[in-house]
Coordinates of C-alpha atoms in Angstrom, one line a residue:
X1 CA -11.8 123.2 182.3
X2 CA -13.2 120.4 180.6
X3 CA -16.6 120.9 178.5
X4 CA -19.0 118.2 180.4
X5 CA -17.8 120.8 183.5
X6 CA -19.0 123.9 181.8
X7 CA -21.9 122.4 180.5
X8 CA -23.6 121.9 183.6
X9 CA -25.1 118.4 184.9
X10 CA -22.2 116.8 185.7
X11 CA -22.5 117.0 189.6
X12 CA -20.8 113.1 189.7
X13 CA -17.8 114.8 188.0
X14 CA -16.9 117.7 190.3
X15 CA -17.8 115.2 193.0
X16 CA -14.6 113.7 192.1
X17 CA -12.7 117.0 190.8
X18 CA -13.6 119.1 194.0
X19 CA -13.6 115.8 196.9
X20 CA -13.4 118.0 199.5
X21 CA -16.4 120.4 198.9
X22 CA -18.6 120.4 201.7
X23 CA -21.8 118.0 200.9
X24 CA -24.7 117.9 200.0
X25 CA -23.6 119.5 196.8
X26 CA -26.2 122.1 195.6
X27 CA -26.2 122.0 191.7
X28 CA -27.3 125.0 190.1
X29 CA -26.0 124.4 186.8
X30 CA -28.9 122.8 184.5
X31 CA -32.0 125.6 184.7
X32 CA -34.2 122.6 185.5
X33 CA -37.2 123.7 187.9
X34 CA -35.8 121.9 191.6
X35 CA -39.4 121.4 192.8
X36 CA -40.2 118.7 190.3
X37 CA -44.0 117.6 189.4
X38 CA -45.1 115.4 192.1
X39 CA -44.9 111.9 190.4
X40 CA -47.6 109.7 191.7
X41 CA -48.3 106.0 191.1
X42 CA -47.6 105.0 187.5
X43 CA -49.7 101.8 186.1
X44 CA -47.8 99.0 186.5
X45 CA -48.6 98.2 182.9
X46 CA -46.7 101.4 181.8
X47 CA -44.0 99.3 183.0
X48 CA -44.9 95.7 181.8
X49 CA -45.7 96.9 178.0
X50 CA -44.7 98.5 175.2
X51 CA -46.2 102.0 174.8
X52 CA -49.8 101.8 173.5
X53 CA -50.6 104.5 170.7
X54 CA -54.0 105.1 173.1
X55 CA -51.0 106.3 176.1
X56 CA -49.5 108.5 173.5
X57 CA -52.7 110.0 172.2
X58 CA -53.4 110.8 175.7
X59 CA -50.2 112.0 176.1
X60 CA -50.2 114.5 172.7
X61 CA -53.6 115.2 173.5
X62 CA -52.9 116.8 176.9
X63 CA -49.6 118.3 175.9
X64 CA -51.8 120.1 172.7
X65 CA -54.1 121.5 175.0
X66 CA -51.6 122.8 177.6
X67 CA -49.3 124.5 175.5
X68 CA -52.4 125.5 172.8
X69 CA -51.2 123.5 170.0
X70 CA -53.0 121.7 167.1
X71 CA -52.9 118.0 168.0
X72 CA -52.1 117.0 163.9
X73 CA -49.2 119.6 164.6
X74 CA -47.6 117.8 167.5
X75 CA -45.2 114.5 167.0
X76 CA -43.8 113.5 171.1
X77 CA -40.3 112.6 171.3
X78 CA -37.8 111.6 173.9
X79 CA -36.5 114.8 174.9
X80 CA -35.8 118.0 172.1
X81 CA -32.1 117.7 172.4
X82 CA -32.8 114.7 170.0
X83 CA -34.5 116.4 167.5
X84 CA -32.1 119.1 167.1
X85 CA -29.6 116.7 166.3
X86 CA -32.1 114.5 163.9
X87 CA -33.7 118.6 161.9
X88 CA -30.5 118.6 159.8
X89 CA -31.0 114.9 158.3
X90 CA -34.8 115.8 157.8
X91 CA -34.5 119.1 156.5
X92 CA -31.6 120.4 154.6
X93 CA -30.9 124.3 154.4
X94 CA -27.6 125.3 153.0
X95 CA -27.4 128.9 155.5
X96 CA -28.8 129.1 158.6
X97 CA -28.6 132.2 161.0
X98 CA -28.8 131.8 165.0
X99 CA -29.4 134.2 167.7
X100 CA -25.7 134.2 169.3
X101 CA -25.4 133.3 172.6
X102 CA -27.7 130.9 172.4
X103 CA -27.9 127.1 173.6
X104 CA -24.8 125.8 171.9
X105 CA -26.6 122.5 170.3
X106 CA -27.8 124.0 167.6
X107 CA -25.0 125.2 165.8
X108 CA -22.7 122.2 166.7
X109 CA -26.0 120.1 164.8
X110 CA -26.0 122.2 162.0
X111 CA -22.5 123.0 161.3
X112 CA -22.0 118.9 161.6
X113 CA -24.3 118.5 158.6
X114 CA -22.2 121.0 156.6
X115 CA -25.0 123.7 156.7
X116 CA -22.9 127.6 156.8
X117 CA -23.9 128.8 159.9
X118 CA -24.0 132.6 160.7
X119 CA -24.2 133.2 164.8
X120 CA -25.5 137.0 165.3
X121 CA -27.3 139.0 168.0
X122 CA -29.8 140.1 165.3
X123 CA -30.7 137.2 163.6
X124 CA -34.8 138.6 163.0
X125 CA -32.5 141.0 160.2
X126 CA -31.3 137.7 158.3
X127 CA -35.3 136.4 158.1
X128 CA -35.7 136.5 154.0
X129 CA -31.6 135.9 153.5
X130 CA -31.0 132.2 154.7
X131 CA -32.6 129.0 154.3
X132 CA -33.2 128.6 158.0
X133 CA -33.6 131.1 160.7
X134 CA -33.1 129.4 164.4
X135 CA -34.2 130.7 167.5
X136 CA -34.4 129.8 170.9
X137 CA -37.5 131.7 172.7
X138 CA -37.3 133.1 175.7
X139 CA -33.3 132.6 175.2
X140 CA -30.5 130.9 176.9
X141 CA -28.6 131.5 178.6
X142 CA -29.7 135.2 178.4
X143 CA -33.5 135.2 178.5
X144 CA -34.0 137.2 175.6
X145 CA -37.8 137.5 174.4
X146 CA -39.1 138.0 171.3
X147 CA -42.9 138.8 170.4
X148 CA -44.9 136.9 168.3
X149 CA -45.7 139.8 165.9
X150 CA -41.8 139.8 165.5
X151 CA -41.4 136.2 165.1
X152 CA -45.0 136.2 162.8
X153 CA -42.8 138.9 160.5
X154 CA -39.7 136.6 160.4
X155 CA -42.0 133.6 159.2
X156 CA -44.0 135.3 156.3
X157 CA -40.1 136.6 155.3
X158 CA -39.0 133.3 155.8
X159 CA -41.5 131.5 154.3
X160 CA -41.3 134.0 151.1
X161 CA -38.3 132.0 150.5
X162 CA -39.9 128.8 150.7
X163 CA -37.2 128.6 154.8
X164 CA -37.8 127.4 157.8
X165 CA -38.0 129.5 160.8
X166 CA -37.0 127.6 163.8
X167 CA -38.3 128.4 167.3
X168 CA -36.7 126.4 170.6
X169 CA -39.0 126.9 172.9
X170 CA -37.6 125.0 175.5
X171 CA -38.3 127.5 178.2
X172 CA -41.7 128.5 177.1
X173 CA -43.6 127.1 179.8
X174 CA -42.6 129.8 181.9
X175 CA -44.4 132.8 179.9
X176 CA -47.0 131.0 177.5
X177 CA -47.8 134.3 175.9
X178 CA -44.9 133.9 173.8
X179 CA -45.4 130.8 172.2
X180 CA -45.7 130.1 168.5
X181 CA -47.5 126.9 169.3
X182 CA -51.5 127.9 168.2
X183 CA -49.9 128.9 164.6
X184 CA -48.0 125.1 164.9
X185 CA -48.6 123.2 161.6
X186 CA -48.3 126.0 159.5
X187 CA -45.7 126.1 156.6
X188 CA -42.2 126.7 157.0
X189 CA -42.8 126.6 161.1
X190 CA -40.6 124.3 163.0
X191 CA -41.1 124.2 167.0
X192 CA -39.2 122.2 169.5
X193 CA -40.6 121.7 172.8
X194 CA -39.1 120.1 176.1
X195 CA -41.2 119.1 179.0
X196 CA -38.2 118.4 181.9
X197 CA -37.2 122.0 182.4
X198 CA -40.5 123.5 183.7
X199 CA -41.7 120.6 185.2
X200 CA -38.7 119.6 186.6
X201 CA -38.1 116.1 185.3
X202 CA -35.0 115.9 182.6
X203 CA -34.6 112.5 183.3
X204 CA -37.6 111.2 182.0
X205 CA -36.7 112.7 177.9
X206 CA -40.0 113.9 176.9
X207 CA -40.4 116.7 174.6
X208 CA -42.4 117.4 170.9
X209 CA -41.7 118.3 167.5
X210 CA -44.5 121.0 166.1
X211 CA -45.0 121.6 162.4
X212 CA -46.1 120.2 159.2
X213 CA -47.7 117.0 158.4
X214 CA -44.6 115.9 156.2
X215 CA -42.0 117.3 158.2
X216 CA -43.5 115.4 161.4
X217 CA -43.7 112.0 159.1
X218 CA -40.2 112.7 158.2
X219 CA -39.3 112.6 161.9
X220 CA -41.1 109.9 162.8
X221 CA -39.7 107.6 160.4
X222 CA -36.2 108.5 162.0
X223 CA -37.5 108.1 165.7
X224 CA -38.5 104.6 165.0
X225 CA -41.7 102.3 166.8
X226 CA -42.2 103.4 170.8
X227 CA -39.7 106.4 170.5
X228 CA -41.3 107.5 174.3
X229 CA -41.2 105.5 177.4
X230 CA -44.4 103.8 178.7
X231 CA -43.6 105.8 182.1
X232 CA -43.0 109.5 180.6
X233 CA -46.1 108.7 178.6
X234 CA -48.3 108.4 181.6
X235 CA -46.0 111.1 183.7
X236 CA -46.4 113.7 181.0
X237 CA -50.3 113.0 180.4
X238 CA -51.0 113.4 184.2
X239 CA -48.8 116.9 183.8
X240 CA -50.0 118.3 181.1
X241 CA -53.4 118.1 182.2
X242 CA -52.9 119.9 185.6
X243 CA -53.1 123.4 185.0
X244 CA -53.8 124.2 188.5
X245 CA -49.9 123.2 189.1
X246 CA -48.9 124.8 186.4
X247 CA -50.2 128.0 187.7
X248 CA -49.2 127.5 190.9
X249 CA -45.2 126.7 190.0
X250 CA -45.2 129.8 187.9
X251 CA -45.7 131.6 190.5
X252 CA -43.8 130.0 192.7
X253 CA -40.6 130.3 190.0
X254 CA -41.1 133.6 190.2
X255 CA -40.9 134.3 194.0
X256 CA -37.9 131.8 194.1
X257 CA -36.0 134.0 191.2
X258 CA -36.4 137.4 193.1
X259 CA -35.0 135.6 196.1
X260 CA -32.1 134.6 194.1
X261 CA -32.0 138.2 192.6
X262 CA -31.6 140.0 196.0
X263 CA -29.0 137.2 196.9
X264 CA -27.5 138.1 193.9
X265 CA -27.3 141.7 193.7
X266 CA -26.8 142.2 197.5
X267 CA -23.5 140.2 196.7
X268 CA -22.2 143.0 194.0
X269 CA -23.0 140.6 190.9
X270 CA -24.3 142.8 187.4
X271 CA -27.6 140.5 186.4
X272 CA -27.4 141.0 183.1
X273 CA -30.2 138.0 181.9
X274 CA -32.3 135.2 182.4
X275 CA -35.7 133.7 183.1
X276 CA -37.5 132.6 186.3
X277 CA -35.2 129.1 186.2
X278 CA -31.9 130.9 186.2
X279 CA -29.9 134.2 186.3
X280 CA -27.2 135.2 184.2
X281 CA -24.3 137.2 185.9
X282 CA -21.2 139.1 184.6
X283 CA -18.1 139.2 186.5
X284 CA -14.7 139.5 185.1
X285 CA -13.7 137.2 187.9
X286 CA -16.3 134.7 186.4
X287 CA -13.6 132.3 186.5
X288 CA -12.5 132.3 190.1
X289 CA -16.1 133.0 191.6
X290 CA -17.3 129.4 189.9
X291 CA -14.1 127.8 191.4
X292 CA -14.8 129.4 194.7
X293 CA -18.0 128.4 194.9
X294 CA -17.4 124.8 193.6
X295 CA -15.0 124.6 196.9
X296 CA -18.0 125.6 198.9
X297 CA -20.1 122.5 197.0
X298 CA -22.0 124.9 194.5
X299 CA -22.3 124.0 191.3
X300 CA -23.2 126.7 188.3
X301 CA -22.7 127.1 184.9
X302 CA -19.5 128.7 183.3
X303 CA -19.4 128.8 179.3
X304 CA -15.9 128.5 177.0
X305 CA -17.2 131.6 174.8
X306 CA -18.1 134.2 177.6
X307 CA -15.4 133.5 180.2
X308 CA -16.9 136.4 182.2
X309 CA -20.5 134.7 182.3
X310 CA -22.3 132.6 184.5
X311 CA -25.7 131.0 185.0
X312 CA -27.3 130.3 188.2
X313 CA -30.4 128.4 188.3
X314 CA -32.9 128.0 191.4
X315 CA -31.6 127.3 195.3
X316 CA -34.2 124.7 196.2
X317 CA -34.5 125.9 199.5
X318 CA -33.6 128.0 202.8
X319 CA -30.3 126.0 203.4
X320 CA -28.8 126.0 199.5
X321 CA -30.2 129.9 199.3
X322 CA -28.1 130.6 202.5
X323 CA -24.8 128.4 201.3
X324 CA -25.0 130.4 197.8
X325 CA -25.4 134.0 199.6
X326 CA -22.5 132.9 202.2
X327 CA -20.1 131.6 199.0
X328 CA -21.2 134.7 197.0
X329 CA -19.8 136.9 200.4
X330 CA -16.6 139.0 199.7

């Protein structure tokens, strides 16, 4: 199976490899929310001009304030899978430890810059040991969450060292509690934020880069002039100023996930992980249940390391719930 396949989003590629899946396809393979933030009229200007540092003040402004951040702490950028490839060029740790299974970017980014890389499912015992400590927070694909007092520990250990500690909170939006982002611009604290999965927009690449004044220069001068988009400027500025949706889609998240839990579990599948944007399942017929299901035009995630894993993110409604539960029958 080819990686773009196991890697989710690429529904125009098992278009092709399964041509005779019913349609529409229902794509469960990303963990993005499927009930996206209602985008309204965007100024035309957003359109016409380059970005204006006022629209990303506004922007960084309301992002700050949603997620509890320092503004000074905050540098926007299109999307966070960018940063993770551009951390190794602006900071430059000779061992760094990751929570294993995690989201697979990291360690491809720092292995490429010739960092030694140590995967573990403990990685909070390394903090003091290596020169960065990387973690994604809640995990994926399993949805592990760790507390702030734990993560607060693994900094001052860190930090004793003059490392970094690394927290990916990509998937933060869902439970706000955990974030690290009001201690954001504190030494040796690097946080990576993504704005498509919660609010349901990947396409537009918006995301942030939270830590110290030189680390966020550093960045900046590799993002270049206009590094976001006119549009996802005004998108994300309307967003992260309505709570009231914010509030309401977490909820909402959460009623759609135990849906897909009973659909799940009444099926026989062991739920062994997650968050309220996906499940993760294990099945030592992992293998043929994603194939079956393909046939049936459902899309999910597999992964090369865990051949007995998969992740299955959020029917969007009635019809995709009762195609998944109908593929999922014996």
């Amino acid at each position: 199976m080819k990686d773009d396949f196991l890697h989710g989003g690429a529904l125009d590629r098992m278009q092709i490899a399964y041509p005779n899946a019913p349609a529409p396809w229902v794509d469960l393979s990303t963990g993005i929310n499927p009930w996206p933030y209602p985008v309204g009229d965007i100024p035309a200007s957003s359109w016409q001009h380059l970005p204006t540092e006022a629209a990303l003040q506004t922007c960084r402004a309301a992002m700050a304030r949603a997620i509890g951040a320092p503004e000074a702490s905050l540098l926007l950028a299109p999307g966070s899978e960018l940063l993770i490839r551009l951390l190794p060029t602006v900071i430059a740790p000779r061992s760094v430890a990751l929570l294993s299974p995690t989201y697979g970017d990291h360690a491809r980014a720092w292995r490429a810059s010739g960092a030694e890389v140590i995967e573990t499912a403990d990685p909070l015992a390394l903090a003091g040991h290596v020169d960065a400590l990387v973690l994604c927070n809640p995990n994926n694909p399993t949805g592990m969450v760790l507390e702030r007092s734990h993560l607060g520990q693994a900094l001052a250990r860190q930090a004793a060292r003059n490392g970094w500690l690394i927290v990916d909170e990509a998937y933060a939006d869902l439970v706000p509690a955990l974030s690290l982002a009001p201690m954001a611009g504190a030494g040796n604290l690097i946080i990576l934020r993504s704005f498509g999965k919660f609010y349901g927009l990947a396409g537009l690449r918006l995301g942030a880069l939270l830590g110290p004044p030189a680390l966020l220069e550093a960045m900046s001068q590799r993002l270049g002039v206009w590094p976001v988009s006119g549009p996802a400027l005004a998108i994300g500025a309307q967003a992260y100023a309505d709570g009231l949706w914010q509030a309401e889609t977490r909820d909402h998240l959460a009623a759609a996930r135990r849906r897909l839990d009973k659909i799940l579990l009444d099926s026989g599948l062991w739920i062994v992980g997650g968050t309220d944007l996906f499940r993760l399942v294990k099945t030592e017929k992992a293998p043929q249940l994603w194939h079956r299901l393909a046939e049936a035009g459902l899309y999910v995630r597999r992964f090369d390391y865990a051949p007995d894993l998969l992740r299955i993110g959020l029917p969007a409604n009635a019809e995709a719930e009762h195609r998944l539960a109908a593929a999922l029958s014996p």
